PDB file of C-alpha atoms in Angstrom:
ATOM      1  CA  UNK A   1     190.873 109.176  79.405  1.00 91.00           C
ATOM      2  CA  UNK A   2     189.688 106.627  81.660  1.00 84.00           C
ATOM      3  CA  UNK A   3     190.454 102.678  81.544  1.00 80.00           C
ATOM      4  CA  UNK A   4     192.647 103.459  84.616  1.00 80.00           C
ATOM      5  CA  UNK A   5     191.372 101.738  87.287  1.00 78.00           C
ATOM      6  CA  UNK A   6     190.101  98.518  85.519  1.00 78.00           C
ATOM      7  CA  UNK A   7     190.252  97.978  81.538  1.00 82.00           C
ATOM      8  CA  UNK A   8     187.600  94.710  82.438  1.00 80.00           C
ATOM      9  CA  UNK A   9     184.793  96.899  80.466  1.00 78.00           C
ATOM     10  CA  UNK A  10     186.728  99.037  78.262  1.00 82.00           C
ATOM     11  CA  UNK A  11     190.336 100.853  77.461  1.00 89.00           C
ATOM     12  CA  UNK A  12     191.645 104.166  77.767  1.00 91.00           C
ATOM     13  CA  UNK A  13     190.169 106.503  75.320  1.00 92.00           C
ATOM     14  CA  UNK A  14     192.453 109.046  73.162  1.00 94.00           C
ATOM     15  CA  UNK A  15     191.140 112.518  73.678  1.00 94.00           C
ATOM     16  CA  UNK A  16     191.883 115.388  71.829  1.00 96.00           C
ATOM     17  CA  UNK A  17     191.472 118.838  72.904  1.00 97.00           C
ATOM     18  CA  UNK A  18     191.807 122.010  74.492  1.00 98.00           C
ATOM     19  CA  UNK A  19     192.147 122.778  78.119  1.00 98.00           C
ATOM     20  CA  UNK A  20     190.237 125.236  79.780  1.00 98.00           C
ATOM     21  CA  UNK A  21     190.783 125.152  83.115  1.00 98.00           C
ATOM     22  CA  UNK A  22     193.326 123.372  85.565  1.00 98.00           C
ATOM     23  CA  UNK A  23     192.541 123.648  89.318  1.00 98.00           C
ATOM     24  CA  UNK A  24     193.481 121.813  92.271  1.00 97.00           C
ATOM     25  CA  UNK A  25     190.418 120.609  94.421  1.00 92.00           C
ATOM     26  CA  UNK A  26     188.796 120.370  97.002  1.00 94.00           C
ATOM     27  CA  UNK A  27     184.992 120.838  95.362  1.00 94.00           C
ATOM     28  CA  UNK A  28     181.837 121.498  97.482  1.00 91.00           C
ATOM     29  CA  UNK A  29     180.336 118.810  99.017  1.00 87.00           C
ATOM     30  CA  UNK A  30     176.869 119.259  97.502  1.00 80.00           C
ATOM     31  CA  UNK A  31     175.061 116.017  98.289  1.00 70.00           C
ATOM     32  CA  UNK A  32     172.041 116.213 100.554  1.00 64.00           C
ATOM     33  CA  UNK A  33     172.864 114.913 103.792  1.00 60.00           C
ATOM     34  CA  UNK A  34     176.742 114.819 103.346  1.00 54.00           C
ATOM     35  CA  UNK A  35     176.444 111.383 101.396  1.00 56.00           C
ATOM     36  CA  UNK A  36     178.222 110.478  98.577  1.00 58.00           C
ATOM     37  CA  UNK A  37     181.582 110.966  99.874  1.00 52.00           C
ATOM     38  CA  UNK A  38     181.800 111.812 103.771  1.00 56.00           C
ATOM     39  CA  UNK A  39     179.805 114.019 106.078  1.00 63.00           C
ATOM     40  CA  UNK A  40     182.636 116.841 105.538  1.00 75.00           C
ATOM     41  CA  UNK A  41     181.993 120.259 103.801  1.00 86.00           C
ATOM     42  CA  UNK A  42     184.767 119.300 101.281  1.00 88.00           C
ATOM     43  CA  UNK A  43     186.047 116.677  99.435  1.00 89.00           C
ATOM     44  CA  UNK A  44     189.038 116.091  97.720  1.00 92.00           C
ATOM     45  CA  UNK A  45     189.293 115.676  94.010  1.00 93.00           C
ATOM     46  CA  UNK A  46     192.815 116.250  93.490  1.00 95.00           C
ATOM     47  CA  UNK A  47     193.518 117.817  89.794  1.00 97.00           C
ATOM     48  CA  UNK A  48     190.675 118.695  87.852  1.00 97.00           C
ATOM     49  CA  UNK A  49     191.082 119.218  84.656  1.00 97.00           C
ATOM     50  CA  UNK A  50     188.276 121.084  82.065  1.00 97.00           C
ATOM     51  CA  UNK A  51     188.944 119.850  78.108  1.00 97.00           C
ATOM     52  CA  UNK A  52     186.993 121.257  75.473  1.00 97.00           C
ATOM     53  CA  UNK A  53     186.163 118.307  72.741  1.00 97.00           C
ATOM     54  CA  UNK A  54     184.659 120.219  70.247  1.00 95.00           C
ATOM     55  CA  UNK A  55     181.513 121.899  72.009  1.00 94.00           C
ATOM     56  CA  UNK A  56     181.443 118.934  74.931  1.00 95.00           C
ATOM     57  CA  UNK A  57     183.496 120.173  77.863  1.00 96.00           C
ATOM     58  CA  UNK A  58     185.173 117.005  79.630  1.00 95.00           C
ATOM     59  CA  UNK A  59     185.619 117.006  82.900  1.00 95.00           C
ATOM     60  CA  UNK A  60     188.423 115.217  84.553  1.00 94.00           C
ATOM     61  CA  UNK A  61     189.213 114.429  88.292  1.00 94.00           C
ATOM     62  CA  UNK A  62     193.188 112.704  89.636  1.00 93.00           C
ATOM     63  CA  UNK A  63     191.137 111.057  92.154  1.00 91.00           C
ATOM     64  CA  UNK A  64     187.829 109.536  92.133  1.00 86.00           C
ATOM     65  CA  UNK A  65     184.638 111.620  93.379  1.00 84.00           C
ATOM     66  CA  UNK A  66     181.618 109.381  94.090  1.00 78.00           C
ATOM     67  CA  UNK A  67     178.376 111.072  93.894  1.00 74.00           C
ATOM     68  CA  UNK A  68     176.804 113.448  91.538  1.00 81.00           C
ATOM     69  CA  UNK A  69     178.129 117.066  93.035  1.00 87.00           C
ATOM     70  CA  UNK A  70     177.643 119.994  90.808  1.00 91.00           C
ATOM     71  CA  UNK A  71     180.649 121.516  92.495  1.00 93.00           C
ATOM     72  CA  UNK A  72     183.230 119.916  90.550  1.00 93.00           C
ATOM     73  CA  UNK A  73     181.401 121.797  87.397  1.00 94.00           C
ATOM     74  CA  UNK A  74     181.380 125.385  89.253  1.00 95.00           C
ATOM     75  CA  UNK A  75     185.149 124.501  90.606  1.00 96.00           C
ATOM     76  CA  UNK A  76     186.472 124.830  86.541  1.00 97.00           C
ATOM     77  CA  UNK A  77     184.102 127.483  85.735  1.00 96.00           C
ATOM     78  CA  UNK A  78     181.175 125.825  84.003  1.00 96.00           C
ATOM     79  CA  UNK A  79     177.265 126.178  85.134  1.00 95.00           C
ATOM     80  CA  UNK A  80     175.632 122.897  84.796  1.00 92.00           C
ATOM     81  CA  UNK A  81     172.343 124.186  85.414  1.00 90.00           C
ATOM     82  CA  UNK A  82     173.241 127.325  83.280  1.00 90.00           C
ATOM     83  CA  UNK A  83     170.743 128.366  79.949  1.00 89.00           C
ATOM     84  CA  UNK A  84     174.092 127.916  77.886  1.00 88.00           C
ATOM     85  CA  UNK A  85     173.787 124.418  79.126  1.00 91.00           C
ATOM     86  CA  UNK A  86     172.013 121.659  77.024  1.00 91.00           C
ATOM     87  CA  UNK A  87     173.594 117.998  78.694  1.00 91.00           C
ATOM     88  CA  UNK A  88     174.816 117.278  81.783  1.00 90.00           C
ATOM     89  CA  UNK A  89     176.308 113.926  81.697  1.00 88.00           C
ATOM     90  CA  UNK A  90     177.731 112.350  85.245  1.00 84.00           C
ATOM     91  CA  UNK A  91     179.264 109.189  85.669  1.00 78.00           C
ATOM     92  CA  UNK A  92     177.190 108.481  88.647  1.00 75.00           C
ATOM     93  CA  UNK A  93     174.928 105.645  89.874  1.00 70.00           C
ATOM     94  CA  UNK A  94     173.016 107.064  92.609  1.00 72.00           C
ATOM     95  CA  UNK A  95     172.101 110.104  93.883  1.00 75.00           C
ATOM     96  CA  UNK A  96     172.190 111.793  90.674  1.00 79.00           C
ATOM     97  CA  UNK A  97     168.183 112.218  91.089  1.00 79.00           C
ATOM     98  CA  UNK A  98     168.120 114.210  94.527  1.00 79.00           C
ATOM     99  CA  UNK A  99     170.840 116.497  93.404  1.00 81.00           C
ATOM    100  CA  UNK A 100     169.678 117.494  89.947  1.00 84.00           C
ATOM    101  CA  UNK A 101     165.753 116.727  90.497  1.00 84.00           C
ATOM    102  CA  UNK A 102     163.977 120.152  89.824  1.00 87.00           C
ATOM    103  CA  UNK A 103     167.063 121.906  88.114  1.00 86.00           C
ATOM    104  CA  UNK A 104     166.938 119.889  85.167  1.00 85.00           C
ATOM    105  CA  UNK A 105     164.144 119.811  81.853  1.00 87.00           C
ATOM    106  CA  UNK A 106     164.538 116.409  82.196  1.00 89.00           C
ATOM    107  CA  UNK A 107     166.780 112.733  83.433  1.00 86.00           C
ATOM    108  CA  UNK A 108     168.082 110.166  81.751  1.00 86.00           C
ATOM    109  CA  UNK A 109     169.123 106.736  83.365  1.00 82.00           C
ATOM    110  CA  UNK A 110     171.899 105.835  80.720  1.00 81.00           C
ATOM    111  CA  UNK A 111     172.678 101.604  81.728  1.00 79.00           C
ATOM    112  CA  UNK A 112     176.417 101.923  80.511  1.00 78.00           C
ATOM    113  CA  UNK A 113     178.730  99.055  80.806  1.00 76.00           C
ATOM    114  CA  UNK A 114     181.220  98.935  83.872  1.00 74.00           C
ATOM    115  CA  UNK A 115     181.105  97.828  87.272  1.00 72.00           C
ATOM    116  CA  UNK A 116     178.200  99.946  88.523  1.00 71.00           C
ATOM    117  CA  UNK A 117     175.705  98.731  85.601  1.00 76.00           C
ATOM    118  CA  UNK A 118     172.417  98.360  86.916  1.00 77.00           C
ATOM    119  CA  UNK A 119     171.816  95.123  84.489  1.00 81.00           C
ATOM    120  CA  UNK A 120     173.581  92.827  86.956  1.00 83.00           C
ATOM    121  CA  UNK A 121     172.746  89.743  84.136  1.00 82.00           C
ATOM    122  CA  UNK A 122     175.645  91.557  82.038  1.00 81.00           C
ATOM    123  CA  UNK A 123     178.150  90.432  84.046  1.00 83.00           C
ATOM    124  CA  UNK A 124     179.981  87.159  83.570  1.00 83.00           C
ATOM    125  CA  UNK A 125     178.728  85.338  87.029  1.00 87.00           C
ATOM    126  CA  UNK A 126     180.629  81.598  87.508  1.00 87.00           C
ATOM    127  CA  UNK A 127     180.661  80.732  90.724  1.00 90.00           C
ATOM    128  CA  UNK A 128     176.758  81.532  91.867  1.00 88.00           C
ATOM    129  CA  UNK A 129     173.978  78.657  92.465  1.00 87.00           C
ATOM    130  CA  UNK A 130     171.104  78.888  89.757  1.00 84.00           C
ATOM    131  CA  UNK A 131     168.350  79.543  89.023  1.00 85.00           C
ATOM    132  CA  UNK A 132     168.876  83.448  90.430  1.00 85.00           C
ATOM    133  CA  UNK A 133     166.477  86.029  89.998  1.00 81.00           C
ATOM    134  CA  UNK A 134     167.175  88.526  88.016  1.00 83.00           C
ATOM    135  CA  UNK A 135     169.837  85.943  85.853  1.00 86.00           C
ATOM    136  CA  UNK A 136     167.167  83.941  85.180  1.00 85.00           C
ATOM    137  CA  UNK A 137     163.757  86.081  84.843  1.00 80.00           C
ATOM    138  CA  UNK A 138     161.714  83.055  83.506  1.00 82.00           C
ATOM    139  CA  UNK A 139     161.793  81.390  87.227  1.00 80.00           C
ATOM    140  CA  UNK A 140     159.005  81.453  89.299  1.00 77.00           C
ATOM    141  CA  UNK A 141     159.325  82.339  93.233  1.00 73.00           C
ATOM    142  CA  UNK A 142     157.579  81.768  96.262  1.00 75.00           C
ATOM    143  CA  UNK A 143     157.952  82.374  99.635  1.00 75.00           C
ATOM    144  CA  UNK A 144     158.863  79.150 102.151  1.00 67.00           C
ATOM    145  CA  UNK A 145     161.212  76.254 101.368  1.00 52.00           C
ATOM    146  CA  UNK A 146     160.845  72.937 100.112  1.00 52.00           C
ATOM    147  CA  UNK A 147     158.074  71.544  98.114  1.00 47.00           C
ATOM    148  CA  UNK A 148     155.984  74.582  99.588  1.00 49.00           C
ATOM    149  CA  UNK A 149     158.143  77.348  97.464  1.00 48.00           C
ATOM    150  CA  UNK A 150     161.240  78.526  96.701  1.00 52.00           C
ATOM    151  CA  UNK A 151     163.081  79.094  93.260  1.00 50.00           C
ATOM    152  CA  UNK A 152     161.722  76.648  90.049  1.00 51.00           C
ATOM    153  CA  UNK A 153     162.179  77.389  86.193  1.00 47.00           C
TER     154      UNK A 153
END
C-alpha cells in the first residue's frame, strides 16, 4: 500500500487483510463549492477497495482523489460519521476542516512526512537564496529594501 507515486518519503507498505468491499467509482463529490476535484457532481476514483486490518478498515482508491469527501467511505459501505465510528483518518491537506467541521467530537492536524507536509523546513531545499523565512525562523524582517529592511539573521 502506497509508495506508488514517489518512494522520496517512504516505501510501499505490506498489508495484510481482509477485503470487504470492491466497487468501481465514481464517489460523490461532497466538497463545498465543488472544490477539491472539479465543479462536477462526480468524480472518478477508479477501484476502491475496503481492507479490514484488524479493527482499522483501509481504504484504497486506483486513482488519486484530492480532497477530504466522505463519499468514498459511504461508496464501500462504511459511515464515517457513524456512532460505530471512533477515527476517521484522511490523507488530506486541506479542506478536511469544512467537510468534517461539526460532524466530528473533535480534529486533528497530523504533520506527516510527504510532499504535502505543512513543515516546509523538512524538506531538503538546495537551490533557494538564504536567509528564508520559515527555513530560518531566527531572522528578523522588515518591510522596504536596502539598509531600510529586508531579511537579516
Amino acid at each position: 500500500v502506497g509508495g506508488k507515486v514517489d518512494t522520496s518519503f517512504g516505501d510501499p507498505v505490506e498489508v495484510e487483510g481482509t477485503v470487504l468491499a470492491r466497487v468501481d467509482g465514481p464517489i460523490e463529490n461532497c466538497a463545498p463549492g465543488g472544490a477539491f476535484g472539479g465543479t462536477g457532481p462526480t468524480i472518478e476514483t477508479g477501484l476502491l477497495v475496503c481492507i479490514a486490518v484488524g479493527n482499522v478498515r483501509l481504504v484504497l482508491s486506483e486513482r488519486k482523489v484530492q480532497g477530504p469527501h466522505p463519499s468514498i467511505f459511504t461508496k464501500v459501505g462504511l459511515d464515517p460519521f457513524g456512532e460505530a465510528t471512533k477515527v476517521v483518518v484522511l490523507k488530506s491537506g486541506t479542506g478536511w476542516q469544512t467537510t468534517y467541521e461539526g460532524k466530528c467530537a473533535a480534529m486533528i492536524r497530523a504533520d506527516c512526512p510527504g510532499p504535502m507536509n505543512y513543515n516546509v523546513a523538512s524538506f531538503p531545499w538546495e537551490q533557494v537564496a538564504r536567509p528564508i523565512y520559515p527555513l530560518d525562523e531566527a531572522m528578523e524582517w522588515a518591510a522596504g529594501a536596502g539598509s531600510e529592511g529586508g531579511a537579516r539573521l
